[in-house]
C-alpha positions as a Python dict, from the first residue, in 0.01 Angstrom:
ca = {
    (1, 'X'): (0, 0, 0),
    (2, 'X'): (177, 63, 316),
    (3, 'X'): (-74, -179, 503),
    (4, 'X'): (26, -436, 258),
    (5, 'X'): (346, -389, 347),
    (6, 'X'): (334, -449, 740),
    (7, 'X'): (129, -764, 676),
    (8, 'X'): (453, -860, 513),
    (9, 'X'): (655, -804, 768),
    (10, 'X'): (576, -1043, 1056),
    (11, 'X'): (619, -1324, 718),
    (12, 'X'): (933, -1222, 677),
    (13, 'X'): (1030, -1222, 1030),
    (14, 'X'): (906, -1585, 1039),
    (15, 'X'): (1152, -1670, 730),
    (16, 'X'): (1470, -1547, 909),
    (17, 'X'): (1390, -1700, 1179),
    (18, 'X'): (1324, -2023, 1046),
    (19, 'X'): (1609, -1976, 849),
    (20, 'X'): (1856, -1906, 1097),
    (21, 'X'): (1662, -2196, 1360),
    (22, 'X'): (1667, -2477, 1120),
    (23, 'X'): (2073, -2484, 1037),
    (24, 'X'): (2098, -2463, 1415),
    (25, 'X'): (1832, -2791, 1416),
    (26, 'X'): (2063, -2937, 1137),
    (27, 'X'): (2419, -2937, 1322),
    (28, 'X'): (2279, -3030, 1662),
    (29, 'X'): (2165, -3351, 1495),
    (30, 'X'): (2373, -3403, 1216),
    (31, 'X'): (2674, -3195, 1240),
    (32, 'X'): (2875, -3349, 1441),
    (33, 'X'): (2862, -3698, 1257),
    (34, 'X'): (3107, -3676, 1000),
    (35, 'X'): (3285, -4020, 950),
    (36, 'X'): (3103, -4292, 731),
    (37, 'X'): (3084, -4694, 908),
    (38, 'X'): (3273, -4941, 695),
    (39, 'X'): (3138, -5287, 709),
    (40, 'X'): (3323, -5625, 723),
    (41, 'X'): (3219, -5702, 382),
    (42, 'X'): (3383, -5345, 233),
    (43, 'X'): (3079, -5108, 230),
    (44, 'X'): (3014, -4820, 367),
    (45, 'X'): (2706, -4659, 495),
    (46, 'X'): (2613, -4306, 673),
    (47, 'X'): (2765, -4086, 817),
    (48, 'X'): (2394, -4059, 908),
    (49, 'X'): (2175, -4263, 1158),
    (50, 'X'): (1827, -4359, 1069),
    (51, 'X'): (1763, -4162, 1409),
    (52, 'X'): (1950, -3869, 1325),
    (53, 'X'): (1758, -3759, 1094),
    (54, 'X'): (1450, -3911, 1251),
    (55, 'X'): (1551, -3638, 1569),
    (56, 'X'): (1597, -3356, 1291),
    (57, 'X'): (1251, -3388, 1108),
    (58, 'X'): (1083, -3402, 1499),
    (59, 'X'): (1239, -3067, 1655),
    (60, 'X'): (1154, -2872, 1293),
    (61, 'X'): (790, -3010, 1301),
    (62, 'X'): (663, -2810, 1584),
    (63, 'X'): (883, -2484, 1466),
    (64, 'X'): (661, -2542, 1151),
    (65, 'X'): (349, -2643, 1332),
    (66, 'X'): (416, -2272, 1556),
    (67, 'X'): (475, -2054, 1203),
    (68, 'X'): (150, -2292, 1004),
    (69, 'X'): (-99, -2286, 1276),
    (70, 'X'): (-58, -1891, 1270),
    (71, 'X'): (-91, -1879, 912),
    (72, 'X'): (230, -1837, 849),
    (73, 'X'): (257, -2138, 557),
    (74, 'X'): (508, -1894, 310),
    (75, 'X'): (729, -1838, 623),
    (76, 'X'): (750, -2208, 716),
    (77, 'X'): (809, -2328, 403),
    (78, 'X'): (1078, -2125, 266),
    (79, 'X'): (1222, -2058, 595),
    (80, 'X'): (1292, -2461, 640),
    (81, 'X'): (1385, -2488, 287),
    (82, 'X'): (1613, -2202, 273),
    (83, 'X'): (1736, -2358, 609),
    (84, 'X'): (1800, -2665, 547),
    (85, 'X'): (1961, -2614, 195),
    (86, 'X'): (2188, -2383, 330),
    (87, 'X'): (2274, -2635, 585),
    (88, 'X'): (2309, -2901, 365),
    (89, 'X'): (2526, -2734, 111),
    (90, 'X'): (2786, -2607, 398),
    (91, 'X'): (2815, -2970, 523),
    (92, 'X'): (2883, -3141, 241),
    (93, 'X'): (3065, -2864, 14),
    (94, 'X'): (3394, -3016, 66),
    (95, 'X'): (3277, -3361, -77),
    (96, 'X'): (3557, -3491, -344),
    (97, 'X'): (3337, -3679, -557),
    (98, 'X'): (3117, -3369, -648),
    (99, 'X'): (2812, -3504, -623),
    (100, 'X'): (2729, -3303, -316),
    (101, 'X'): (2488, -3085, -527),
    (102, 'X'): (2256, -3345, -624),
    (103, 'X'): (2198, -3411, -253),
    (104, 'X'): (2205, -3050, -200),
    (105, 'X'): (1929, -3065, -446),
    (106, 'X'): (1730, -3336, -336),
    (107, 'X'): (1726, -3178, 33),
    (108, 'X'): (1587, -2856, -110),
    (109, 'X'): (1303, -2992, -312),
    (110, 'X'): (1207, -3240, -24),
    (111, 'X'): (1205, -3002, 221),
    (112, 'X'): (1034, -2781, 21),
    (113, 'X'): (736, -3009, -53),
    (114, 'X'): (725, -3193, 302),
    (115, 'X'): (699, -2851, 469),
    (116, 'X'): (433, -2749, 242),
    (117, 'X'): (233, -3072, 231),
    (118, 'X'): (301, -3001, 666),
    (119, 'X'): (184, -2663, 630),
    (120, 'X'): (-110, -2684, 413),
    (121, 'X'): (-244, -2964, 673),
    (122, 'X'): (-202, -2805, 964),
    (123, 'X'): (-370, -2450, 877),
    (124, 'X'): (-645, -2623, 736),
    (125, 'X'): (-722, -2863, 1102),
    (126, 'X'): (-618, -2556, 1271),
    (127, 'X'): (-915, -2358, 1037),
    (128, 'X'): (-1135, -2662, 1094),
    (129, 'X'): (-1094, -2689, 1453),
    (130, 'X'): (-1144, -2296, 1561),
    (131, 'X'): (-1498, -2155, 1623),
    (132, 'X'): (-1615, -1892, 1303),
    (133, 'X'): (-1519, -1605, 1283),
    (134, 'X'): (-1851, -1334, 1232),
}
């Protein structure tokens, strides 16, 4: 029982780290762009770039590839989901429409099955690509 229990740990570690890292990600990319562009025409678009988020997805890949390629799929996955949710939801809490929880939403379920899909792939070429084990 108690060696079951410090497997666990070094998991967990990899969660709060991830956890704490990917918020950081999140406002170095998309924190600071708050105001939406209005077009001549009347709409509006943003207040994200295209490569915004394009910079956000490639700095969390290799903090997944690190925590996946050492087996560590749990810890990636909900550390980047809990993350990134938790980023998400702090952003764009004040939102008057309401509607911020759908997004909220839609960031936590696609984070959570991009990281695993990320995860899944990367242990297995990682298994793959490394000499047996006897």
């Amino acid at each position: 029982m108690r060696q079951r229990l410090l497997n666990l740990v070094p998991q967990l570690l990899v969660v709060l780290v991830l956890a704490a890292l990917a918020p950081a990600v999140w406002a170095a990319w998309l924190g600071w762009d708050q105001h939406r562009d209005v077009h001549p025409d009347g709409s509006t678009t943003g207040p994200y770039e295209a490569w915004q988020v394009i910079g956000l997805v490639l700095t969390l890949l290799p903090l997944v590839y690190g925590a996946a390629s050492r087996r560590y799929i749990a810890g990636a996955v909900l550390g980047i989901t809990v993350g990134l949710t938790i980023a998400a939801y702090y952003d764009w809490s004040d939102d008057s429409s309401g509607l911020f929880m759908v997004g909220v939403g839609m960031v936590m379920v696609g984070s959570l099955v991009v990281t695993a899909v990320v995860s899944v792939v990367i242990a297995s070429v990682k298994r793959e690509g490394s000499p047996s084990r006897r």
